[in-house]
Structures are given as C-alpha cells and as structure tokens.
Short mmCIF file of C-alpha atoms and ligand atoms in Angstrom, two decimals:
data_model
loop_
_atom_site.label_atom_id
_atom_site.label_comp_id
_atom_site.label_asym_id
_atom_site.label_seq_id
_atom_site.Cartn_x
_atom_site.Cartn_y
_atom_site.Cartn_z
CA MET A 1 -123.64 -32.38 -26.46
CA SER A 2 -121.15 -34.26 -24.25
CA THR A 3 -118.77 -32.21 -22.11
CA ARG A 4 -115.84 -33.43 -24.21
CA SER A 5 -117.46 -32.24 -27.47
CA ARG A 6 -118.47 -28.95 -25.87
CA VAL A 7 -114.92 -28.21 -24.70
CA ALA A 8 -113.53 -29.29 -28.10
CA ALA A 9 -116.00 -27.03 -29.95
CA ILE A 10 -115.07 -23.99 -27.86
CA TYR A 11 -111.35 -24.68 -28.32
CA GLU A 12 -111.82 -25.01 -32.09
CA GLN A 13 -113.61 -21.67 -32.17
CA VAL A 14 -110.77 -20.04 -30.18
CA ARG A 15 -108.17 -21.55 -32.54
CA MET A 16 -109.98 -20.32 -35.67
CA ARG A 17 -110.55 -16.83 -34.27
CA ASN A 18 -106.86 -16.48 -33.36
CA ALA A 19 -105.31 -17.95 -36.52
CA GLY A 20 -101.52 -17.86 -36.86
CA GLU A 21 -100.83 -17.66 -33.12
CA PRO A 22 -99.34 -21.10 -32.29
CA GLU A 23 -98.00 -20.17 -28.83
CA PHE A 24 -101.42 -18.86 -27.80
CA HIS A 25 -103.07 -22.07 -29.08
CA GLN A 26 -100.56 -24.11 -27.06
CA ALA A 27 -101.26 -22.18 -23.84
CA ALA A 28 -105.04 -22.35 -24.37
CA SER A 29 -105.04 -26.04 -25.26
CA GLU A 30 -103.16 -26.89 -22.05
CA VAL A 31 -105.85 -25.16 -19.98
CA PHE A 32 -108.68 -26.70 -22.02
CA GLU A 33 -107.32 -30.20 -21.28
CA SER A 34 -107.94 -29.52 -17.60
CA LEU A 35 -111.38 -27.98 -18.11
CA GLN A 36 -113.24 -31.11 -19.06
CA VAL A 37 -113.23 -32.59 -15.57
CA VAL A 38 -114.33 -29.23 -14.11
CA LEU A 39 -117.28 -28.94 -16.48
CA GLU A 40 -118.34 -32.53 -15.84
CA ARG A 41 -118.68 -31.67 -12.14
CA HIS A 42 -119.83 -28.06 -12.53
CA PRO A 43 -121.55 -27.59 -15.90
CA HIS A 44 -122.58 -24.03 -14.98
CA TYR A 45 -119.03 -22.85 -15.73
CA ALA A 46 -119.84 -23.24 -19.42
CA ASP A 47 -122.96 -21.05 -19.12
CA ALA A 48 -123.17 -17.42 -20.17
CA GLY A 49 -120.23 -17.80 -22.57
CA LEU A 50 -117.88 -17.79 -19.61
CA ILE A 51 -115.08 -19.81 -21.26
CA GLU A 52 -115.40 -17.91 -24.54
CA ARG A 53 -115.18 -14.62 -22.62
CA LEU A 54 -112.16 -15.84 -20.67
CA CYS A 55 -110.33 -16.62 -23.92
CA GLU A 56 -111.03 -13.22 -25.48
CA PRO A 57 -108.90 -10.34 -24.10
CA GLU A 58 -110.92 -7.45 -22.70
CA ARG A 59 -108.74 -5.06 -24.72
CA GLN A 60 -105.73 -5.31 -27.08
CA ILE A 61 -103.65 -2.23 -27.76
CA ILE A 62 -101.11 -2.12 -30.62
CA PHE A 63 -99.09 0.99 -31.25
CA ARG A 64 -96.16 2.52 -33.17
CA VAL A 65 -92.95 3.16 -31.24
CA PRO A 66 -90.61 5.46 -33.20
CA TRP A 67 -87.19 6.30 -31.74
CA THR A 68 -83.83 7.63 -32.87
CA ASP A 69 -80.54 5.73 -32.42
CA ASP A 70 -77.22 7.28 -31.40
CA SER A 71 -76.26 7.99 -35.01
CA GLY A 72 -79.52 9.78 -35.77
CA VAL A 73 -81.25 6.95 -37.66
CA VAL A 74 -85.00 6.62 -36.98
CA HIS A 75 -86.33 3.15 -36.10
CA VAL A 76 -89.93 2.02 -35.84
CA ASN A 77 -90.96 -0.79 -33.50
CA ARG A 78 -94.36 -2.15 -32.58
CA GLY A 79 -95.71 -1.92 -29.03
CA PHE A 80 -98.37 -4.18 -27.48
CA ARG A 81 -100.45 -4.28 -24.32
CA VAL A 82 -103.04 -7.03 -23.99
CA GLN A 83 -105.41 -6.33 -21.09
CA TYR A 84 -106.72 -9.81 -20.72
CA ASN A 85 -108.88 -10.14 -17.66
CA SER A 86 -109.69 -7.79 -14.77
CA ALA A 87 -112.20 -9.90 -12.83
CA LEU A 88 -109.90 -10.21 -9.80
CA GLY A 89 -108.14 -6.84 -9.90
CA PRO A 90 -106.25 -4.44 -12.18
CA TYR A 91 -104.52 -6.07 -15.16
CA LYS A 92 -101.07 -7.19 -14.02
CA GLY A 93 -98.21 -8.72 -15.99
CA GLY A 94 -94.83 -7.92 -17.46
CA LEU A 95 -93.48 -6.17 -20.54
CA ARG A 96 -91.16 -8.15 -22.84
CA PHE A 97 -88.65 -6.48 -25.17
CA HIS A 98 -87.34 -9.10 -27.59
CA PRO A 99 -87.23 -9.32 -31.42
CA THR A 100 -89.55 -12.37 -31.38
CA VAL A 101 -92.44 -10.48 -29.70
CA ASN A 102 -95.71 -10.43 -31.66
CA LEU A 103 -99.39 -10.38 -30.76
CA GLY A 104 -99.62 -14.19 -30.40
CA ILE A 105 -96.69 -14.29 -27.96
CA VAL A 106 -98.17 -11.47 -25.87
CA LYS A 107 -101.56 -13.23 -25.83
CA PHE A 108 -100.10 -16.55 -24.71
CA LEU A 109 -98.26 -14.79 -21.90
CA GLY A 110 -101.33 -12.74 -20.93
CA PHE A 111 -103.58 -15.82 -20.92
CA GLU A 112 -101.16 -17.73 -18.65
CA GLN A 113 -100.91 -14.68 -16.43
CA ILE A 114 -104.65 -14.75 -15.61
CA PHE A 115 -104.40 -18.18 -13.98
CA LYS A 116 -101.00 -17.56 -12.39
CA ASN A 117 -102.22 -14.37 -10.75
CA ALA A 118 -105.39 -16.07 -9.54
CA LEU A 119 -103.30 -18.85 -7.97
CA THR A 120 -101.36 -16.37 -5.83
CA GLY A 121 -104.59 -15.58 -3.97
CA LEU A 122 -103.87 -11.84 -4.41
CA PRO A 123 -106.26 -9.30 -6.00
CA ILE A 124 -104.70 -8.99 -9.47
CA GLY A 125 -106.07 -9.55 -12.97
CA GLY A 126 -104.03 -10.67 -15.97
CA GLY A 127 -102.30 -8.75 -18.76
CA LYS A 128 -99.04 -8.66 -20.69
CA GLY A 129 -97.24 -6.39 -23.13
CA GLY A 130 -94.02 -5.66 -24.88
CA SER A 131 -92.32 -4.81 -28.12
CA ASP A 132 -90.22 -6.37 -30.87
CA PHE A 133 -87.43 -3.96 -29.86
CA ASP A 134 -84.08 -5.70 -29.22
CA PRO A 135 -82.18 -4.00 -26.36
CA LYS A 136 -79.11 -6.19 -26.97
CA GLY A 137 -76.14 -4.11 -28.14
CA ARG A 138 -78.01 -0.81 -27.65
CA SER A 139 -76.55 1.99 -25.53
CA ASP A 140 -78.25 3.18 -22.35
CA ALA A 141 -79.27 6.37 -24.19
CA GLU A 142 -80.92 4.37 -27.00
CA VAL A 143 -82.77 2.16 -24.50
CA MET A 144 -83.93 5.30 -22.70
CA ARG A 145 -85.26 6.95 -25.87
CA PHE A 146 -87.06 3.74 -26.81
CA CYS A 147 -88.63 3.42 -23.34
CA GLN A 148 -89.73 7.06 -23.40
CA SER A 149 -91.39 6.63 -26.78
CA PHE A 150 -93.04 3.36 -25.65
CA MET A 151 -94.46 5.00 -22.51
CA THR A 152 -95.63 8.08 -24.44
CA GLU A 153 -98.41 5.88 -25.86
CA LEU A 154 -98.74 3.32 -23.04
CA HIS A 155 -99.37 5.92 -20.33
CA ARG A 156 -102.92 6.49 -21.63
CA HIS A 157 -103.83 2.88 -20.89
CA VAL A 158 -102.22 2.10 -17.51
CA GLY A 159 -102.71 3.26 -13.93
CA GLU A 160 -102.61 1.91 -10.40
CA TYR A 161 -106.29 0.85 -10.51
CA THR A 162 -106.29 -0.03 -14.23
CA ASP A 163 -103.19 -1.86 -15.39
CA VAL A 164 -99.84 -2.27 -13.64
CA PRO A 165 -97.01 -3.56 -15.87
CA ALA A 166 -93.68 -5.00 -14.65
CA GLY A 167 -90.60 -6.55 -16.31
CA ASP A 168 -90.07 -9.72 -18.33
CA ILE A 169 -87.42 -10.72 -20.89
CA GLY A 170 -85.34 -7.65 -21.82
CA VAL A 171 -87.07 -5.43 -19.25
CA GLY A 172 -85.27 -5.11 -15.91
CA GLY A 173 -84.58 -2.34 -13.40
CA ARG A 174 -82.98 -0.03 -15.99
CA GLU A 175 -85.98 -0.16 -18.35
CA ILE A 176 -88.55 0.15 -15.53
CA GLY A 177 -86.68 3.29 -14.39
CA PHE A 178 -86.87 4.92 -17.83
CA LEU A 179 -90.54 3.91 -18.22
CA PHE A 180 -91.50 5.23 -14.77
CA GLY A 181 -89.59 8.49 -15.36
CA GLN A 182 -91.51 9.15 -18.56
CA TYR A 183 -94.87 8.23 -16.96
CA LYS A 184 -94.20 10.64 -14.09
CA ARG A 185 -93.24 13.40 -16.52
CA LEU A 186 -96.28 12.94 -18.77
CA THR A 187 -98.83 12.74 -15.95
CA ASN A 188 -97.17 15.16 -13.54
CA SER A 189 -97.85 12.73 -10.70
CA TYR A 190 -95.71 10.40 -8.62
CA GLU A 191 -98.02 7.42 -9.02
CA SER A 192 -95.74 4.71 -7.64
CA GLY A 193 -98.39 2.03 -8.08
CA VAL A 194 -98.40 2.23 -11.89
CA LEU A 195 -95.38 -0.05 -12.40
CA THR A 196 -93.70 -2.71 -10.28
CA GLY A 197 -90.06 -3.79 -10.27
CA LYS A 198 -89.01 -0.25 -9.39
CA GLY A 199 -85.69 0.47 -7.64
CA THR A 200 -85.91 0.28 -3.86
CA ALA A 201 -84.83 3.95 -3.59
CA TRP A 202 -87.88 5.14 -5.56
CA GLY A 203 -90.86 3.05 -4.55
CA GLY A 204 -89.74 -0.50 -5.31
CA SER A 205 -90.11 -3.47 -2.98
CA GLN A 206 -87.27 -5.40 -1.43
CA VAL A 207 -87.05 -8.91 -2.96
CA ARG A 208 -88.95 -8.01 -6.18
CA ARG A 209 -85.77 -8.40 -8.24
CA GLU A 210 -85.07 -11.78 -6.62
CA ALA A 211 -88.69 -12.92 -6.32
CA THR A 212 -89.34 -15.08 -9.38
CA GLY A 213 -86.10 -17.05 -8.98
CA TYR A 214 -86.37 -17.33 -5.19
CA GLY A 215 -90.00 -18.38 -5.57
CA VAL A 216 -89.14 -21.22 -7.96
CA ALA A 217 -86.53 -22.49 -5.53
CA TYR A 218 -89.08 -22.42 -2.66
CA PHE A 219 -91.55 -24.28 -4.88
CA VAL A 220 -88.94 -26.94 -5.78
CA ALA A 221 -88.19 -27.42 -2.07
CA GLU A 222 -91.92 -28.12 -1.51
CA MET A 223 -92.04 -30.58 -4.44
CA LEU A 224 -89.02 -32.47 -3.10
CA GLU A 225 -90.63 -32.67 0.32
CA VAL A 226 -93.67 -34.37 -1.24
CA LEU A 227 -91.23 -36.88 -2.76
CA GLY A 228 -89.78 -37.49 0.69
CA THR A 229 -86.48 -35.72 0.05
CA SER A 230 -85.00 -32.19 0.11
CA LEU A 231 -82.67 -29.78 -1.71
CA PRO A 232 -79.43 -30.25 0.28
CA GLY A 233 -77.09 -32.39 -1.78
CA ARG A 234 -79.26 -32.24 -4.95
CA THR A 235 -77.68 -31.41 -8.33
CA VAL A 236 -79.65 -28.77 -10.24
CA VAL A 237 -79.48 -27.34 -13.79
CA VAL A 238 -80.99 -23.90 -14.52
CA SER A 239 -81.24 -22.67 -18.11
CA GLY A 240 -80.91 -18.95 -18.90
CA SER A 241 -78.81 -16.45 -16.97
CA GLY A 242 -81.23 -13.54 -16.72
CA ASN A 243 -83.31 -12.26 -13.85
CA VAL A 244 -85.15 -15.51 -13.10
CA ALA A 245 -82.15 -17.82 -13.57
CA ILE A 246 -79.67 -15.80 -11.47
CA TYR A 247 -81.92 -15.65 -8.41
CA ALA A 248 -83.13 -19.24 -8.77
CA ILE A 249 -79.46 -20.26 -8.62
CA GLU A 250 -78.81 -17.99 -5.63
CA LYS A 251 -81.71 -19.41 -3.59
CA VAL A 252 -81.05 -23.06 -4.58
CA HIS A 253 -77.54 -22.60 -3.20
CA GLN A 254 -78.87 -20.97 -0.01
CA LEU A 255 -81.18 -23.96 0.45
CA GLY A 256 -78.31 -26.43 0.06
CA GLY A 257 -78.57 -27.57 -3.59
CA THR A 258 -75.82 -27.17 -6.20
CA VAL A 259 -76.47 -25.64 -9.63
CA THR A 260 -73.86 -26.97 -12.03
CA ALA A 261 -74.95 -25.36 -15.33
CA CYS A 262 -76.67 -22.28 -16.77
CA SER A 263 -76.91 -20.69 -20.23
CA ASP A 264 -77.80 -17.85 -22.55
CA SER A 265 -78.77 -17.86 -26.23
CA SER A 266 -75.11 -18.40 -27.24
CA GLY A 267 -74.55 -21.66 -25.29
CA TYR A 268 -74.13 -23.03 -21.77
CA VAL A 269 -71.50 -23.27 -19.05
CA VAL A 270 -70.83 -26.20 -16.73
CA ASP A 271 -69.19 -25.68 -13.36
CA PRO A 272 -69.05 -28.93 -11.37
CA ALA A 273 -68.17 -26.97 -8.20
CA GLY A 274 -71.44 -25.01 -8.44
CA ILE A 275 -72.10 -21.78 -10.36
CA ASP A 276 -70.45 -18.80 -8.65
CA VAL A 277 -73.35 -16.35 -8.43
CA ALA A 278 -71.15 -13.30 -7.77
CA VAL A 279 -69.22 -13.94 -10.99
CA LEU A 280 -72.46 -14.57 -12.90
CA LYS A 281 -74.00 -11.30 -11.66
CA GLU A 282 -70.88 -9.34 -12.60
CA ILE A 283 -71.00 -10.76 -16.15
CA LYS A 284 -74.76 -10.49 -16.69
CA GLU A 285 -76.01 -7.62 -14.51
CA VAL A 286 -73.01 -5.30 -14.53
CA ARG A 287 -71.33 -5.89 -17.90
CA ARG A 288 -74.31 -7.35 -19.84
CA ALA A 289 -71.78 -9.74 -21.44
CA ARG A 290 -72.03 -13.30 -22.81
CA ILE A 291 -72.09 -16.46 -20.68
CA SER A 292 -68.84 -17.76 -22.25
CA ASP A 293 -67.02 -15.15 -20.10
CA TYR A 294 -67.90 -17.30 -17.07
CA ALA A 295 -65.68 -20.15 -18.30
CA ASP A 296 -62.83 -17.64 -18.82
CA ALA A 297 -63.26 -16.31 -15.29
CA VAL A 298 -63.74 -19.51 -13.27
CA ARG A 299 -61.21 -22.32 -13.10
CA GLY A 300 -62.76 -25.74 -13.74
CA ALA A 301 -65.74 -24.33 -15.66
CA SER A 302 -66.28 -25.03 -19.37
CA PHE A 303 -68.35 -23.39 -22.11
CA VAL A 304 -70.34 -25.40 -24.67
CA ALA A 305 -71.51 -23.42 -27.71
CA ALA A 306 -73.39 -26.18 -29.53
CA GLY A 307 -75.69 -28.71 -27.89
CA SER A 308 -78.30 -28.73 -25.18
CA ILE A 309 -77.93 -27.74 -21.55
CA TRP A 310 -80.32 -30.58 -20.75
CA ASP A 311 -77.53 -33.06 -21.57
CA VAL A 312 -75.99 -32.09 -18.22
CA THR A 313 -76.94 -34.70 -15.60
CA CYS A 314 -79.16 -33.37 -12.81
CA GLU A 315 -81.83 -34.40 -10.30
CA VAL A 316 -83.72 -31.10 -10.63
CA ALA A 317 -84.16 -29.08 -13.85
CA ILE A 318 -85.37 -25.46 -13.82
CA PRO A 319 -85.87 -24.14 -17.39
CA SER A 320 -85.71 -20.34 -16.96
CA ALA A 321 -84.94 -18.84 -20.39
CA THR A 322 -87.86 -18.81 -22.84
CA GLN A 323 -90.86 -20.65 -24.30
CA ASN A 324 -90.44 -24.14 -25.81
CA GLU A 325 -86.76 -24.44 -24.90
CA LEU A 326 -87.13 -27.99 -23.50
CA ASP A 327 -88.43 -30.44 -26.13
CA SER A 328 -89.22 -34.17 -25.99
CA ASP A 329 -85.67 -35.23 -26.93
CA ALA A 330 -84.26 -33.11 -24.12
CA ALA A 331 -86.89 -34.49 -21.73
CA ALA A 332 -85.91 -38.06 -22.68
CA VAL A 333 -82.26 -37.28 -21.89
CA LEU A 334 -83.23 -35.75 -18.54
CA VAL A 335 -85.26 -38.86 -17.68
CA ALA A 336 -82.44 -41.19 -18.74
CA ASN A 337 -80.08 -39.20 -16.48
CA GLY A 338 -82.39 -39.61 -13.48
CA VAL A 339 -84.16 -36.25 -13.18
CA GLN A 340 -86.79 -36.26 -10.39
CA VAL A 341 -88.24 -32.75 -10.58
CA VAL A 342 -88.75 -30.26 -13.43
CA ALA A 343 -90.09 -26.83 -12.40
CA GLU A 344 -90.68 -24.08 -14.98
CA GLY A 345 -88.97 -20.79 -14.11
CA ALA A 346 -89.78 -19.40 -17.56
CA SER A 347 -93.20 -19.05 -19.20
CA MET A 348 -94.12 -22.30 -21.01
CA PRO A 349 -90.50 -23.46 -21.59
CA THR A 350 -91.52 -27.14 -21.86
CA THR A 351 -93.20 -28.33 -25.05
CA PRO A 352 -96.40 -30.42 -24.69
CA SER A 353 -94.61 -33.54 -25.96
CA ALA A 354 -91.82 -33.00 -23.43
CA VAL A 355 -94.39 -32.70 -20.63
CA LYS A 356 -95.81 -36.05 -21.76
CA VAL A 357 -92.36 -37.71 -21.67
CA LEU A 358 -91.79 -36.40 -18.13
CA ARG A 359 -95.28 -37.36 -16.95
CA ASP A 360 -95.02 -40.89 -18.41
CA ALA A 361 -91.70 -41.35 -16.61
CA GLY A 362 -93.22 -40.29 -13.28
CA VAL A 363 -91.17 -37.07 -13.00
CA ALA A 364 -92.78 -34.37 -10.83
CA PHE A 365 -93.46 -31.48 -13.23
CA ALA A 366 -94.57 -27.98 -12.15
CA PRO A 367 -95.88 -25.52 -14.77
CA GLY A 368 -94.71 -21.91 -14.70
CA LYS A 369 -98.11 -20.58 -13.69
CA ALA A 370 -97.52 -22.20 -10.30
CA ALA A 371 -93.72 -22.40 -9.96
CA ASN A 372 -92.79 -18.91 -11.21
CA ALA A 373 -95.68 -16.98 -9.63
CA GLY A 374 -93.38 -15.53 -6.97
CA GLY A 375 -92.47 -12.58 -9.19
CA VAL A 376 -95.98 -11.36 -9.72
CA ALA A 377 -96.90 -12.15 -6.11
CA THR A 378 -94.11 -9.86 -4.90
CA SER A 379 -95.25 -7.25 -7.42
CA ALA A 380 -98.61 -7.36 -5.64
CA LEU A 381 -96.74 -6.87 -2.35
CA GLU A 382 -95.01 -3.86 -3.96
CA MET A 383 -98.47 -2.48 -4.85
CA GLN A 384 -99.56 -2.96 -1.22
CA GLN A 385 -96.51 -1.06 0.03
CA ASN A 386 -97.06 1.74 -2.51
CA ALA A 387 -100.74 2.05 -1.55
CA SER A 388 -99.89 2.38 2.14
CA ARG A 389 -96.71 4.45 1.50
CA ASP A 390 -94.79 1.86 3.46
CA SER A 391 -91.69 -0.19 2.82
CA TRP A 392 -90.95 -3.56 4.33
CA SER A 393 -87.59 -5.14 5.19
CA PHE A 394 -85.89 -7.70 2.95
CA ASP A 395 -86.33 -10.55 5.44
CA TYR A 396 -90.01 -9.81 6.09
CA THR A 397 -90.78 -9.62 2.35
CA ASP A 398 -88.82 -12.82 1.69
CA GLU A 399 -90.84 -14.58 4.43
CA ARG A 400 -94.08 -13.37 2.81
CA LEU A 401 -92.86 -14.68 -0.57
CA ALA A 402 -91.95 -18.08 0.91
CA ALA A 403 -95.39 -18.32 2.56
CA ILE A 404 -97.14 -17.41 -0.72
CA MET A 405 -95.18 -20.09 -2.61
CA ARG A 406 -96.10 -22.69 0.03
CA GLY A 407 -99.73 -21.60 -0.36
CA ILE A 408 -99.62 -21.96 -4.16
CA HIS A 409 -98.01 -25.37 -3.81
CA ARG A 410 -100.66 -26.52 -1.31
CA ARG A 411 -103.55 -25.19 -3.43
CA THR A 412 -102.16 -26.89 -6.54
CA VAL A 413 -101.60 -30.25 -4.88
CA THR A 414 -104.95 -30.23 -3.07
CA THR A 415 -106.89 -29.29 -6.20
CA ALA A 416 -105.17 -32.02 -8.25
CA GLU A 417 -106.19 -34.57 -5.61
CA GLU A 418 -109.74 -33.23 -5.39
CA TYR A 419 -110.15 -33.62 -9.16
CA GLY A 420 -108.77 -37.18 -9.29
CA ARG A 421 -105.24 -36.46 -10.56
CA PRO A 422 -102.96 -36.68 -7.48
CA GLY A 423 -99.46 -35.37 -8.15
CA ASP A 424 -100.49 -33.62 -11.38
CA TYR A 425 -99.37 -30.02 -10.90
CA VAL A 426 -100.56 -28.98 -14.37
CA HIS A 427 -104.19 -29.93 -13.70
CA GLY A 428 -104.04 -28.65 -10.14
CA ALA A 429 -102.78 -25.21 -11.20
CA ASN A 430 -105.12 -24.88 -14.18
CA ILE A 431 -108.21 -25.90 -12.25
CA ALA A 432 -107.51 -23.88 -9.09
CA GLY A 433 -106.74 -20.77 -11.18
CA PHE A 434 -109.73 -21.25 -13.46
CA ILE A 435 -112.26 -21.67 -10.66
CA LYS A 436 -111.09 -18.53 -8.87
CA VAL A 437 -111.40 -16.37 -12.00
CA ALA A 438 -114.57 -18.04 -13.28
CA ASP A 439 -116.40 -17.50 -9.97
CA ALA A 440 -115.47 -13.80 -10.01
CA MET A 441 -116.51 -13.41 -13.66
CA ALA A 442 -119.84 -15.12 -13.01
CA ALA A 443 -120.52 -12.81 -10.06
CA LEU A 444 -119.79 -9.69 -12.10
CA GLY A 445 -122.34 -10.50 -14.80
CA VAL A 446 -121.95 -10.56 -18.58
CA ILE A 447 -119.34 -7.83 -19.12
P1 LIG B 501 -84.11 -11.90 -18.91
O1 LIG B 501 -84.18 -11.06 -20.12
O2 LIG B 501 -83.55 -11.34 -17.66
O3 LIG B 501 -83.27 -13.23 -19.22
C1 LIG B 501 -83.64 -14.10 -20.23
C2 LIG B 501 -82.61 -15.21 -20.33
O4 LIG B 501 -83.09 -16.19 -21.24
C3 LIG B 501 -81.28 -14.73 -20.89
O5 LIG B 501 -80.25 -15.54 -20.38
C4 LIG B 501 -81.45 -14.96 -22.38
O6 LIG B 501 -80.25 -15.13 -23.11
C5 LIG B 501 -82.25 -16.25 -22.41
N1 LIG B 501 -83.10 -16.28 -23.61
C6 LIG B 501 -84.09 -15.42 -23.94
N2 LIG B 501 -84.62 -15.72 -25.13
C7 LIG B 501 -83.94 -16.79 -25.54
C8 LIG B 501 -84.02 -17.60 -26.70
N3 LIG B 501 -84.90 -17.35 -27.68
N4 LIG B 501 -83.17 -18.66 -26.79
C9 LIG B 501 -82.28 -18.93 -25.79
N5 LIG B 501 -82.15 -18.20 -24.69
C10 LIG B 501 -82.97 -17.16 -24.57
O7 LIG B 501 -85.60 -12.46 -18.69
P2 LIG B 501 -86.26 -13.06 -17.37
O8 LIG B 501 -85.25 -13.85 -16.61
O9 LIG B 501 -86.99 -11.97 -16.70
O10 LIG B 501 -87.36 -14.04 -18.00
C11 LIG B 501 -87.08 -15.39 -18.36
C12 LIG B 501 -88.36 -16.19 -18.45
O11 LIG B 501 -89.03 -16.14 -17.18
C13 LIG B 501 -89.39 -15.68 -19.47
O12 LIG B 501 -90.07 -16.79 -20.02
C14 LIG B 501 -90.36 -14.87 -18.63
O13 LIG B 501 -91.66 -14.81 -19.21
C15 LIG B 501 -90.38 -15.70 -17.35
N6 LIG B 501 -90.83 -14.98 -16.17
C16 LIG B 501 -90.17 -13.85 -15.73
C17 LIG B 501 -90.61 -13.20 -14.60
C18 LIG B 501 -89.87 -12.03 -14.03
O14 LIG B 501 -90.24 -11.59 -12.93
N7 LIG B 501 -88.85 -11.50 -14.68
C19 LIG B 501 -91.84 -13.63 -13.89
C20 LIG B 501 -92.40 -14.87 -14.38
C21 LIG B 501 -91.92 -15.48 -15.51
P3 LIG B 501 -79.75 -13.94 -24.08
O15 LIG B 501 -79.34 -12.83 -23.15
O16 LIG B 501 -78.62 -14.54 -24.83
O17 LIG B 501 -80.92 -13.58 -24.94
#
C-alpha cells in the first residue's frame, strides 16, 4: 500500500470510529495532511499502530455535575476530561465552560494539545476537559457551587503526576480558585501542582494570566522578522476580548504595534487610536460586561453589532475567540485589505478553506498549536515552581516565556524547511510535534 493510501485508510478509520464529531475530524485531518511526508521518509512511524494509538485517547471521563442555583432550582450539567496522551509527561490542558462543549469539542482540543505541548519542549502530555455549563449571567455563588460539584468528581482523576488542568474559555482565575479550594478540601492536602493558573498569592506563577496573549505577540514579532519587518507601526486586529485577547493586545502595544479592533460574541469595537487596555480590562475582567460598553467609554471608538471584525483593515490578524471564527470569506477580505500575518491566538479559529485562501495569497499563517503555546508553556513553569516551592519574578518569567516562544518559532520554521515546505508553519508545527511524541511512544512500548 502506498503511503498516501495508508494515511487515508487510518484517517477513514478514525473518522468512522468518532462519528458525529466534526471539530475532532477537522483537527485530525489537518495533522494527517502533514503526516504523509513524514511516513515517506520514516515508515517506521506507522508501525505498531502508533498513529492509531495517538488518535485514541488513553482515557475519556464523562460525569454528571448537579448544582443548585440561587433560587434553589437544581441544574444538571455534563462534565468531561479527556486524558489524551501521557507519553511526554502528565496530561496537561485546560477546562472549558461553555454551552457548546461536548465530547467532540473536548477531543479536538485535547488532540491539538498533544502536539502543542510537545512543541514547547517541556515534559507535558496532552489532555482537555470542561462542561456545557454557561457561567455567563451566573452569580459568584452559583459559579462556586458548580465548580465544587465539578471537582467533587474530577478530583479522583487528576494529580500533580497524573493530570494537571488549567483554564480555557469560561475558566479564569475565579473558577481555578473555586476548583482548587474544593480539591484541597476533598484530599486534605495542599497539592499546588494539581492545577495551573492559580492566583499568585496561593501558588500561581507570575505571567500565567498574561502568557497565552503575550506569547502570541512574541510569536508574531518572530514571524514579522522572517518577513524582514517588525511590529512597530503595524496595524493589528485581535478578535475576542477574553484572557488571550486582552493580553495579546497589551503585549502588541508594548512591542510597538497598534490594535484597532477587538470583539465578543455580541459584536466588535473599532478604536482607530488603539484599544485602551485599561478600559478593556475594567469592562471585561472587573465588571464582566459587554464589549459595546467600550464604545460608550472611549471617545472616537465605535461598536458594530452585525458584521465581521475581519472587515477591519489590518496588516496582522490574531483570531483569539473560538474555533472556526475566521472563514474563507473573511480570509478573502483580509487578503484584499493587505494582511501579511495571521497568527491563531484561539484553538483552531481558522477554517481549513480560510487557511487555503491565506496560503494561496502568500500570507504567513501560524496555527494555534505553535502561536498560542505560551499559556501551557507557562503552566509548565508554574509546575516547576510548585515542585521546587519557589516563585520567580514577573520579569524573569516573562523572559523565559519569550525564549520559549522563540524556540517554538525556530523549531517550526526549521522543521518546515527540513521537510520541503519552507515558510509553512502548519506543516512545521505538526511534524515537529508529531515526531517528539511518536519517538516517546515508540520507546515506551505498546501501551
Ligand atoms: P475567555 O473565556 O477568556 O474569552 C473568550 C472570548 O471569546 C470572549 O471574548 C468571548 O465572548 C469570545 N467567544 C467565545 N465563544 C465565542 C463564540 N462562540 N462566538 C463569538 N465569540 C466567542 O477564553 P480564552 O481567552 O481563555 O480562550 C480563547 C481561545 O483561546 C479559545 O479557543 C481557547 O481554547 C484558546 N486558548 C486559551 C488559552 C488560555 O491560556 N486561556 C491557551 C491556549 C489557547 P463572549 O464573552 O461574548 O462569549
């Protein structure tokens, strides 16, 4: 059988076995596209069912999460933890609380996480979890009761050497606090290393909150350097206004670029003078309010409820909200407006057809598994600090993050060149991540 048919047959088997999970198919198919060239050069990677094993999570946990709202009504949500691959270290990956969460979404995120974590060069495996709980509009007390119920089951399955969750959409410092409190109470042990994204007063790392967004900005700076230019003077659009988006905007501004638009699920704001990060943080982190408030607070800014944020002209686009938010029509508009770089802050925000439009137009495109790996990398630094009962300064941790992002960029670019696709960040990231995990899996035997 030719390599092409072999890869196609394995992908077909994965698709059939995981029916009804389109996001997982999309994430798997993107990696499979890069695998053919690897198997042509190194056929042994297809031996011993290695690819089939990589696609099948080591363990999938689904559980009931009952909780009571402020008026005494009982609600039932579904909790998930997919422990995907532990060849390189304990399972590591965030928890997402959003009404759209289902097993397929958690699997796509967990699958991506394996390669992302491998790319960081740090000793962490891949996993992901979450719930279809919607924290929006819920009181702090309701969020706390939900988190306590969620952890009452999850605590049996996690641990500093087993599985170390962190945040994702809908899970920030507040939720990690409630989850850690319940874990500590149930186990009667202050096991700091069981969760990352903790507050700096109780075991968290400096820069973890900022890390994903800062990391994307560092990655973009590297991409621009390859193109012979730099961030100062560049116009940037960042979608979303959550954890990733806020700190991507902050670091882009520190590095000399100007972010003129950001969004949430109700619409987007444009501020030609550059988004005022202090105002944005007050609206989103303190008041948990809608993005339209920004236009009320800042003179010269405007709010657009209908339409696409990608209509706003920019040289650099950083989609940082959610999966499949940037489609081929949006990509065509970006290209027509002269975009040079697109770097994914979110997990898989660019559809496959949009990636093709960007690639055909010669736009430098970085997938999330490379560009947004700064969050998980800094989580691994938090684990290091917890293990040694140490805590590092903000500047030192930020320097470590910047060095890790430069390393990921270098590894991605070098691997793409080595495998005959110079400038192709998607292939570079997939292949470099795959080889790291596959070598470890092969060494550990058929398990
Ligand atoms: P947050 O919950 O902090 O923010 C999410 C942002 O995206 C909000 O502005 C939200 O708007 C918007 N959003 C979410 N869902 C949708 C939707 N269906 N349609 C339109 N807008 C939406 O999450 P994060 O910033 O932590 O995560 C954002 C992305 O980054 C995710 O894809 C996540 O997987 C990825 N990521 C996060 C990491 C981290 O460290 N936090 C690490 C690596 C990747 P609204 O409030 O209106 O819902």
